[in-house]
XYZ file of C-alpha atoms in Angstrom:
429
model
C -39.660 43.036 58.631
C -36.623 41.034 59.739
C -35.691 38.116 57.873
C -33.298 35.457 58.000
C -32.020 32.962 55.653
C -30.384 29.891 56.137
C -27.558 28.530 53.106
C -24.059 29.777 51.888
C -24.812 28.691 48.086
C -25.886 30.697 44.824
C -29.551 29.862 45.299
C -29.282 31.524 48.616
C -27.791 34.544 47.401
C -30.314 34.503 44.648
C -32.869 34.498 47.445
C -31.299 36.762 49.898
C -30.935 39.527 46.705
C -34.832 39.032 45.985
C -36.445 39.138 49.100
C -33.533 42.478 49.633
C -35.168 44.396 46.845
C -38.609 44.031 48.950
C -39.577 47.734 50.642
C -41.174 45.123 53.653
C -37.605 43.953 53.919
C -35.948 45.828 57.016
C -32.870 43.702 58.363
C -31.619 40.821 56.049
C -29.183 37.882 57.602
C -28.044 35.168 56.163
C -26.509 32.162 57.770
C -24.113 31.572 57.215
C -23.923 33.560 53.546
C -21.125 33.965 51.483
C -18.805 36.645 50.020
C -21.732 37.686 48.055
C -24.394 38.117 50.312
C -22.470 40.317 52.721
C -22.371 43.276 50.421
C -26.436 43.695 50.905
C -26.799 41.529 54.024
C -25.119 40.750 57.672
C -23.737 37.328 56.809
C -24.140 35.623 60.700
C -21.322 32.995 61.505
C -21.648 30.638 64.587
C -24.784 28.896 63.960
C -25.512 25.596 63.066
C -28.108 25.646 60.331
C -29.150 22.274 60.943
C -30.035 22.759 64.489
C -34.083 24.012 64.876
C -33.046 24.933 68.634
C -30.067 27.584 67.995
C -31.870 28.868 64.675
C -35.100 29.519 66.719
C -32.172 31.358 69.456
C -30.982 33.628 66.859
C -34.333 34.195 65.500
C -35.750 35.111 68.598
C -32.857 37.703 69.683
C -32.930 39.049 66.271
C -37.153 39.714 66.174
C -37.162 37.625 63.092
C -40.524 37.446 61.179
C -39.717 35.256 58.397
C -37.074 32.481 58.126
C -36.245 31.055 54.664
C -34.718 27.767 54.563
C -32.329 27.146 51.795
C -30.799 24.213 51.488
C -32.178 20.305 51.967
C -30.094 19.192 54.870
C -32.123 21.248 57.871
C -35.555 20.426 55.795
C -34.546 17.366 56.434
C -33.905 17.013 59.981
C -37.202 18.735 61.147
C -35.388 22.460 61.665
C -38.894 23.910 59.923
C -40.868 22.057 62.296
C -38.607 23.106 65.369
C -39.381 26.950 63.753
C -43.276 26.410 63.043
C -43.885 25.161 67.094
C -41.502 28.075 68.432
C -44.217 30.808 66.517
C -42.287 31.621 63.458
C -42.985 32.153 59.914
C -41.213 29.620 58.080
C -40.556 29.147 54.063
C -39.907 25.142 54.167
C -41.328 21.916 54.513
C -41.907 19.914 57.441
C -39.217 16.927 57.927
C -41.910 14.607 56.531
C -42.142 16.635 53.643
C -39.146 16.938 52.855
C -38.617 13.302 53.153
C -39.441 13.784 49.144
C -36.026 15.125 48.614
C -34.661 13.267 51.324
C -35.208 9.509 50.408
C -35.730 8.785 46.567
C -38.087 5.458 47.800
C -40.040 7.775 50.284
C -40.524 10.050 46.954
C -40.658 6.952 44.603
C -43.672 5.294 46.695
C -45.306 8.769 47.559
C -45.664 9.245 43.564
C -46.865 5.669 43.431
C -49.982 6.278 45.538
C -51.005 9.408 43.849
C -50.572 8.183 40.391
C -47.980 10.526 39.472
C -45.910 9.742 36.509
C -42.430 8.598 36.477
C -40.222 6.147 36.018
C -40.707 2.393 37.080
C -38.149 1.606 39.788
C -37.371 -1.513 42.298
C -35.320 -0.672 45.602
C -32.898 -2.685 47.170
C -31.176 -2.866 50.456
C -28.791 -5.955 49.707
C -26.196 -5.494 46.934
C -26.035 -8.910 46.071
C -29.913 -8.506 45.102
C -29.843 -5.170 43.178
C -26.414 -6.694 40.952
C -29.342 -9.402 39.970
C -32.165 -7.088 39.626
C -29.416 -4.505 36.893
C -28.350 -7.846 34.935
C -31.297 -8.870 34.509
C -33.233 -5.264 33.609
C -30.118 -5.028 31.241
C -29.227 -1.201 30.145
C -29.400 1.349 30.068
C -30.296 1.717 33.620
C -30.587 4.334 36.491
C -28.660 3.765 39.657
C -29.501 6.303 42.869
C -28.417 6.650 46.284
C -31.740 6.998 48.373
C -30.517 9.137 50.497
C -28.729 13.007 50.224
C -25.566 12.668 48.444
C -25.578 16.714 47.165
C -26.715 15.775 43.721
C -23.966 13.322 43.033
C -25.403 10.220 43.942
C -27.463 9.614 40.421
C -25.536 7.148 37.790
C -27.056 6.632 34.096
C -25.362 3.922 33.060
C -25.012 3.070 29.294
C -23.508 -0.731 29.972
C -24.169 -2.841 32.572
C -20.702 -3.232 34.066
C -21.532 0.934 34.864
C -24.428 -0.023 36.914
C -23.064 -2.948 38.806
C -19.997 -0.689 39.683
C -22.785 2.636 40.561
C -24.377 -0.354 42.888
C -21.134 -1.420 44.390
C -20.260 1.932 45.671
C -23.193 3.088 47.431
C -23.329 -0.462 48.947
C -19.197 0.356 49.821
C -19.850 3.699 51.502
C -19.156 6.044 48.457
C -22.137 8.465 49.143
C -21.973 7.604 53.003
C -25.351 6.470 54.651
C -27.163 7.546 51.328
C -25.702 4.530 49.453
C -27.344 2.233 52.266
C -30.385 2.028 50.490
C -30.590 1.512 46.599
C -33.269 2.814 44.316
C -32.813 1.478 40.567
C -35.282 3.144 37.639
C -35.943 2.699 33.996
C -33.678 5.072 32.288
C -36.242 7.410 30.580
C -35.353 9.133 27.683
C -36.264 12.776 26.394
C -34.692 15.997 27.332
C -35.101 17.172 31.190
C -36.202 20.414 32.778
C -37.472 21.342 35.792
C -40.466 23.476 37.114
C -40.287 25.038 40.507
C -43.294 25.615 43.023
C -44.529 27.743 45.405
C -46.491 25.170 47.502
C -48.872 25.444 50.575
C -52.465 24.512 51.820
C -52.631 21.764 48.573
C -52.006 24.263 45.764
C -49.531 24.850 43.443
C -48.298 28.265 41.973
C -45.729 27.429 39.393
C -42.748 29.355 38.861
C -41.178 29.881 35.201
C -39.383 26.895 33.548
C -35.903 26.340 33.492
C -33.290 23.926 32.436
C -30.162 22.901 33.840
C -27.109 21.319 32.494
C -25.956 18.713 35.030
C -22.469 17.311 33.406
C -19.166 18.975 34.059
C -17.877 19.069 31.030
C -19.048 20.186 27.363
C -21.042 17.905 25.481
C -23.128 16.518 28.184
C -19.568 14.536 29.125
C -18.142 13.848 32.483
C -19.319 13.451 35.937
C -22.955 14.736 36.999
C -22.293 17.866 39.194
C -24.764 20.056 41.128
C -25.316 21.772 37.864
C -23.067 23.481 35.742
C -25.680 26.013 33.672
C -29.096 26.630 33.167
C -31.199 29.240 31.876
C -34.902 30.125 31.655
C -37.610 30.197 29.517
C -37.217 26.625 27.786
C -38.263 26.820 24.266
C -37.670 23.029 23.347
C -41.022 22.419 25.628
C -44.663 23.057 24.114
C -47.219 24.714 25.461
C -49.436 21.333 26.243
C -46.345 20.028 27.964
C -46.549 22.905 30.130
C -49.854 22.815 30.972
C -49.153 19.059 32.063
C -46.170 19.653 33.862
C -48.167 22.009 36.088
C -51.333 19.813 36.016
C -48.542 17.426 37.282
C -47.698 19.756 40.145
C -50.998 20.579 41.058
C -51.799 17.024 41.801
C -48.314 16.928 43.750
C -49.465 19.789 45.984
C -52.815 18.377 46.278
C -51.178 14.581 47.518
C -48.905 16.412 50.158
C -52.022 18.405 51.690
C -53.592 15.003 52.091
C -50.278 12.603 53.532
C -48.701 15.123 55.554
C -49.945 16.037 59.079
C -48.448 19.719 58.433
C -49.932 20.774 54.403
C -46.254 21.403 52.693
C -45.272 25.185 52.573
C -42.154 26.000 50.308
C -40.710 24.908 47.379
C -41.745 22.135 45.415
C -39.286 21.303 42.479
C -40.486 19.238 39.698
C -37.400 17.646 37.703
C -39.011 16.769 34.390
C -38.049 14.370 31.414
C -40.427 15.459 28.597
C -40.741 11.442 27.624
C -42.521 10.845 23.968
C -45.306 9.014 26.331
C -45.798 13.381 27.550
C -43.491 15.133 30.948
C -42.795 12.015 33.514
C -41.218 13.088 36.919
C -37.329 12.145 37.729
C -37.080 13.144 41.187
C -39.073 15.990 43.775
C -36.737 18.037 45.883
C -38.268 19.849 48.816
C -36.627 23.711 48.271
C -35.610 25.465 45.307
C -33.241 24.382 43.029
C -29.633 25.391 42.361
C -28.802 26.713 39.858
C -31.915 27.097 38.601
C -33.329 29.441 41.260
C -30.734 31.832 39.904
C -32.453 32.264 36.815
C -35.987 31.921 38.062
C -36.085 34.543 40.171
C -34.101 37.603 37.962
C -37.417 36.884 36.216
C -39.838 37.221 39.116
C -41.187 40.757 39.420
C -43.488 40.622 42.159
C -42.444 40.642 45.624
C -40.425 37.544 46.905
C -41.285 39.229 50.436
C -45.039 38.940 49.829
C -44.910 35.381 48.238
C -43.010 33.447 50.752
C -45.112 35.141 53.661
C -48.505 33.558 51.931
C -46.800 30.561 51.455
C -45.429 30.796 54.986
C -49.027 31.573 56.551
C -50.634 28.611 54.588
C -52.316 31.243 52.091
C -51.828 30.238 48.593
C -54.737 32.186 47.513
C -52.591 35.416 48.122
C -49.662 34.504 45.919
C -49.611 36.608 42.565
C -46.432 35.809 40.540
C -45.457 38.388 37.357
C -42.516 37.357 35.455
C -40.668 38.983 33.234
C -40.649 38.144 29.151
C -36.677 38.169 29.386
C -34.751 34.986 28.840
C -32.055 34.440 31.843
C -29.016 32.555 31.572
C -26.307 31.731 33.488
C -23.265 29.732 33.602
C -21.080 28.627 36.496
C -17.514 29.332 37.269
C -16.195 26.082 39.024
C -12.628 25.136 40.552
C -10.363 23.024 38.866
C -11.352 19.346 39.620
C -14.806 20.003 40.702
C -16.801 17.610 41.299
C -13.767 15.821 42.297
C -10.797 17.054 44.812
C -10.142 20.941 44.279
C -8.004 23.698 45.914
C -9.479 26.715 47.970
C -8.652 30.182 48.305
C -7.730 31.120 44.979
C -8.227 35.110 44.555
C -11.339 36.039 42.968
C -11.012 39.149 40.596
C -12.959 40.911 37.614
C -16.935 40.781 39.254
C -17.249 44.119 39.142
C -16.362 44.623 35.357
C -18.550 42.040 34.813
C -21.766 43.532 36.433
C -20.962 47.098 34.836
C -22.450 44.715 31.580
C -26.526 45.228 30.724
C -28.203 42.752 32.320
C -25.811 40.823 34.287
C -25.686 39.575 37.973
C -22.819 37.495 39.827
C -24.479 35.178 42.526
C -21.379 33.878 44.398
C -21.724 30.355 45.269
C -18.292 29.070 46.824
C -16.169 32.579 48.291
C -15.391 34.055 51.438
C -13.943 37.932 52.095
C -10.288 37.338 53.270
C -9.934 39.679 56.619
C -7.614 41.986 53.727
C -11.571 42.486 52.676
C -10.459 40.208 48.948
C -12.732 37.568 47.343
C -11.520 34.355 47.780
C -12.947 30.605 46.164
C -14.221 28.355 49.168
C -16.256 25.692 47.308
C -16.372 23.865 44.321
C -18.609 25.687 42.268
C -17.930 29.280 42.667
C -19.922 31.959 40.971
C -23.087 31.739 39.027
C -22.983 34.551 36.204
C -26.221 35.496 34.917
C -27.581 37.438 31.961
C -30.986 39.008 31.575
C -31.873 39.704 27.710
C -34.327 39.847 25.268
C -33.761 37.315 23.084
C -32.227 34.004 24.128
C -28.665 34.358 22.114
C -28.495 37.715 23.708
C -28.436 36.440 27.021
C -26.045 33.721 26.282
C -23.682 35.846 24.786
C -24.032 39.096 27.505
C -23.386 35.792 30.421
C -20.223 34.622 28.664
C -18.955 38.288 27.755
C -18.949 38.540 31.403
C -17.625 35.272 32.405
C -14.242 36.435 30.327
C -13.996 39.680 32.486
C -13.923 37.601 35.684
C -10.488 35.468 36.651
C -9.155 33.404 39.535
C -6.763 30.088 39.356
C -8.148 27.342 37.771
C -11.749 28.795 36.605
C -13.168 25.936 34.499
C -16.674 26.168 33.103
C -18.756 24.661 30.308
C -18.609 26.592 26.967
C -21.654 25.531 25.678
C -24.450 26.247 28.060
C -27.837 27.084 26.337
C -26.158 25.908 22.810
C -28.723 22.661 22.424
C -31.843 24.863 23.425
C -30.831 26.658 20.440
C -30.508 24.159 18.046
C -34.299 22.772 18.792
C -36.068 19.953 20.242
C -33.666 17.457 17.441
C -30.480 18.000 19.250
C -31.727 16.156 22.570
C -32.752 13.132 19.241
């Protein structure tokens, strides 16, 4: 089987490396794919990822059987739906679907309706209004961007001069046309984690629960980033909050088989606070997530190739998941300044050493080969080092043993991924 799949990030390398180790898995591309993904793969350059039209070109020309759809931006702008008409196999939600991800009031109202639980929330298209609506809610107090502002577009502010200033710059342009609309929540409290889906035809398969570590620096300090660590199991959630979080999917899956024209088929991800009042939902996003993916599936042992096809073919009853009982945990190497202003083409060296450790895989997020064939940083975060284990400090300490071994200009990371999870459900008190 030929397969394409759309992204450059770690969560498509992630993907890319699963569905590779699949014997149904003949020709791999990935478009456009990184530095990474073209040591297993034939990265493909030239093709807009957010057009359905050239996609379903390439696809064709290429006898492409499945196409996996990475990131949210072609979700978003109907490129499954262009796939789906022109005969394909397609991992990914319909544009409507994915309208769950790609407007926080679509996703806000949608839970609404189906009595899912999460935060209450007012949204505003007038700044003037949601300034009066934040003084008067007091805080602390959640400010979002509706729209996709590549996970940067979320403010918790502690005071309310924070959230009047959050308000002021989406209204000002800061996240572009996502700021245009204005979505303000109660700011839950309660550690967060997330559970990924494998959704079609109403049902839910969960995946394995992770937890991600959104602040740049250590601490929980600094600006929110697209995720800075994460690793997976979680051990600070119980058992019955499991069960509800994927009660709490189930009825998700079941709600998009009955609003959307097209049942959902893809990933569903769940990003949980575990609330005292039980697991409450913070936001849906319509793929899987990154970086979580890129300790989610190290742990999936059955085939990716087999899974996405059921999902893909509306046949949820075919999915069987196995997961492995080791704990996975990576953290991410980042350019200087991310998520602010940062450099590119720093030389990338020491990967190698690092996967000669037990257990450990480099998914490259932000590099490009050189044409001298050397690794080079293109993005802001860069590599996503990952440990496999059997205990949890194992892990952590086999993914920064190999974080040490790997060097370019500027590396900055968090030293304290996993170190709360540790400590027990008090250090989130």
């Amino acid at each position: 089987m030929n397969i394409l799949v759309l992204g450059s990030g770690g969560r498509e390398h992630a993907i890319a490396w699963a569905l590779s180790k699949s014997a149904r898995c003949d020709e791999l591309f990935v478009a456009p794919g990184n530095g990474g993904t073209a040591s297993f793969a034939t990265n493909v350059s030239g093709i807009n990822a957010e057009s359905g039209e050239e996609v379903a070109t390439f696809a064709r020309e290429h006898a492409i059987e499945l196409v996996v759809i990475g990131p949210e931006a072609p979700l978003v702008v109907g490129v499954a739906d262009v796939l789906r008409d022109a005969g394909f196999a397609v991992f990914g939600p319909s544009a409507e679907g994915a309208q769950l991800e790609g407007s926080k009031d679509f996703s806000k109202r949608f839970m609404a309706r189906n009595d899912i639980p999460t935060a209450a929330y007012a949204t505003f298209e007038d700044a003037d209004a949601a300034c009066a609506y934040v003084t008067e809610q007091g805080a602390p107090i959640v400010v979002k961007a509706d729209g996709l502002a590549a996970g940067k577009g979320v403010v918790v502010a502690e005071i309310v001069e924070d959230a009047l200033e959050a308000v002021r710059t989406c209204f000002d342009g800061g996240f572009g046309s996502a700021g245009a609309r204005v979505v303000i929540e109660e700011c839950m409290t309660g550690p967060e984690c997330s559970m990924l889906s494998f959704v079609s035809n109403g049902v839910s398969n969960p995946m394995a629960p992770a937890q991600d570590h959104k602040r740049a620096y250590d601490g929980d300090k600094g600006p929110n980033t697209g995720g800075m660590g994460v690793y997976s199991p979680v051990p600070i959630a119980t058992e019955d909050e499991l069960r509800q979080m994927e009660d709490i999917m189930q009825h998700a899956a079941e709600a998009t088989k009955k609003e959307f024209a097209l049942d959902y088929r893809g990933c569903l991800y769940g990003g949980f606070m575990l609330t005292p009042e039980g697991p409450k939902i913070v936001e849906f996003n319509a793929r899987f997530g990154d970086p979580e993916t890129q300790v989610v599936l190290p742990r999936l042992e059955s085939d990716l190739v087999d899974v996405m096809m059921a999902v893909a073919q509306g046949k949820p009853e075919e999915v069987e998941l196995a997961w492995s009982d080791k704990w996975a945990v990576s953290v991410v190497l980042a350019s200087a300044g991310y998520p602010g202003s940062y450099e590119k083409g720093k030389v990338i060296t020491g990967i190698d050493a690092a996967e000669e450790l037990e257990g450990v895989t480099v998914f490259h997020a932000g590099t490009k080969l050189a044409e001298d064939g050397s690794l080079l940083t293109s993005g802001g975060r860069v590599l996503n080092v990952v440990a496999l284990a059997d205990t949890f400090e194992a892990a952590r300490n086999q993914a920064y043993a190999a974080v040490d071994l790997i060097d370019f200009e500027g590396k900055q990371f968090r030293r304290d991924i996993a170190a709360k999870a540790l400590k027990g459900r008090s250090a989130w008190a």
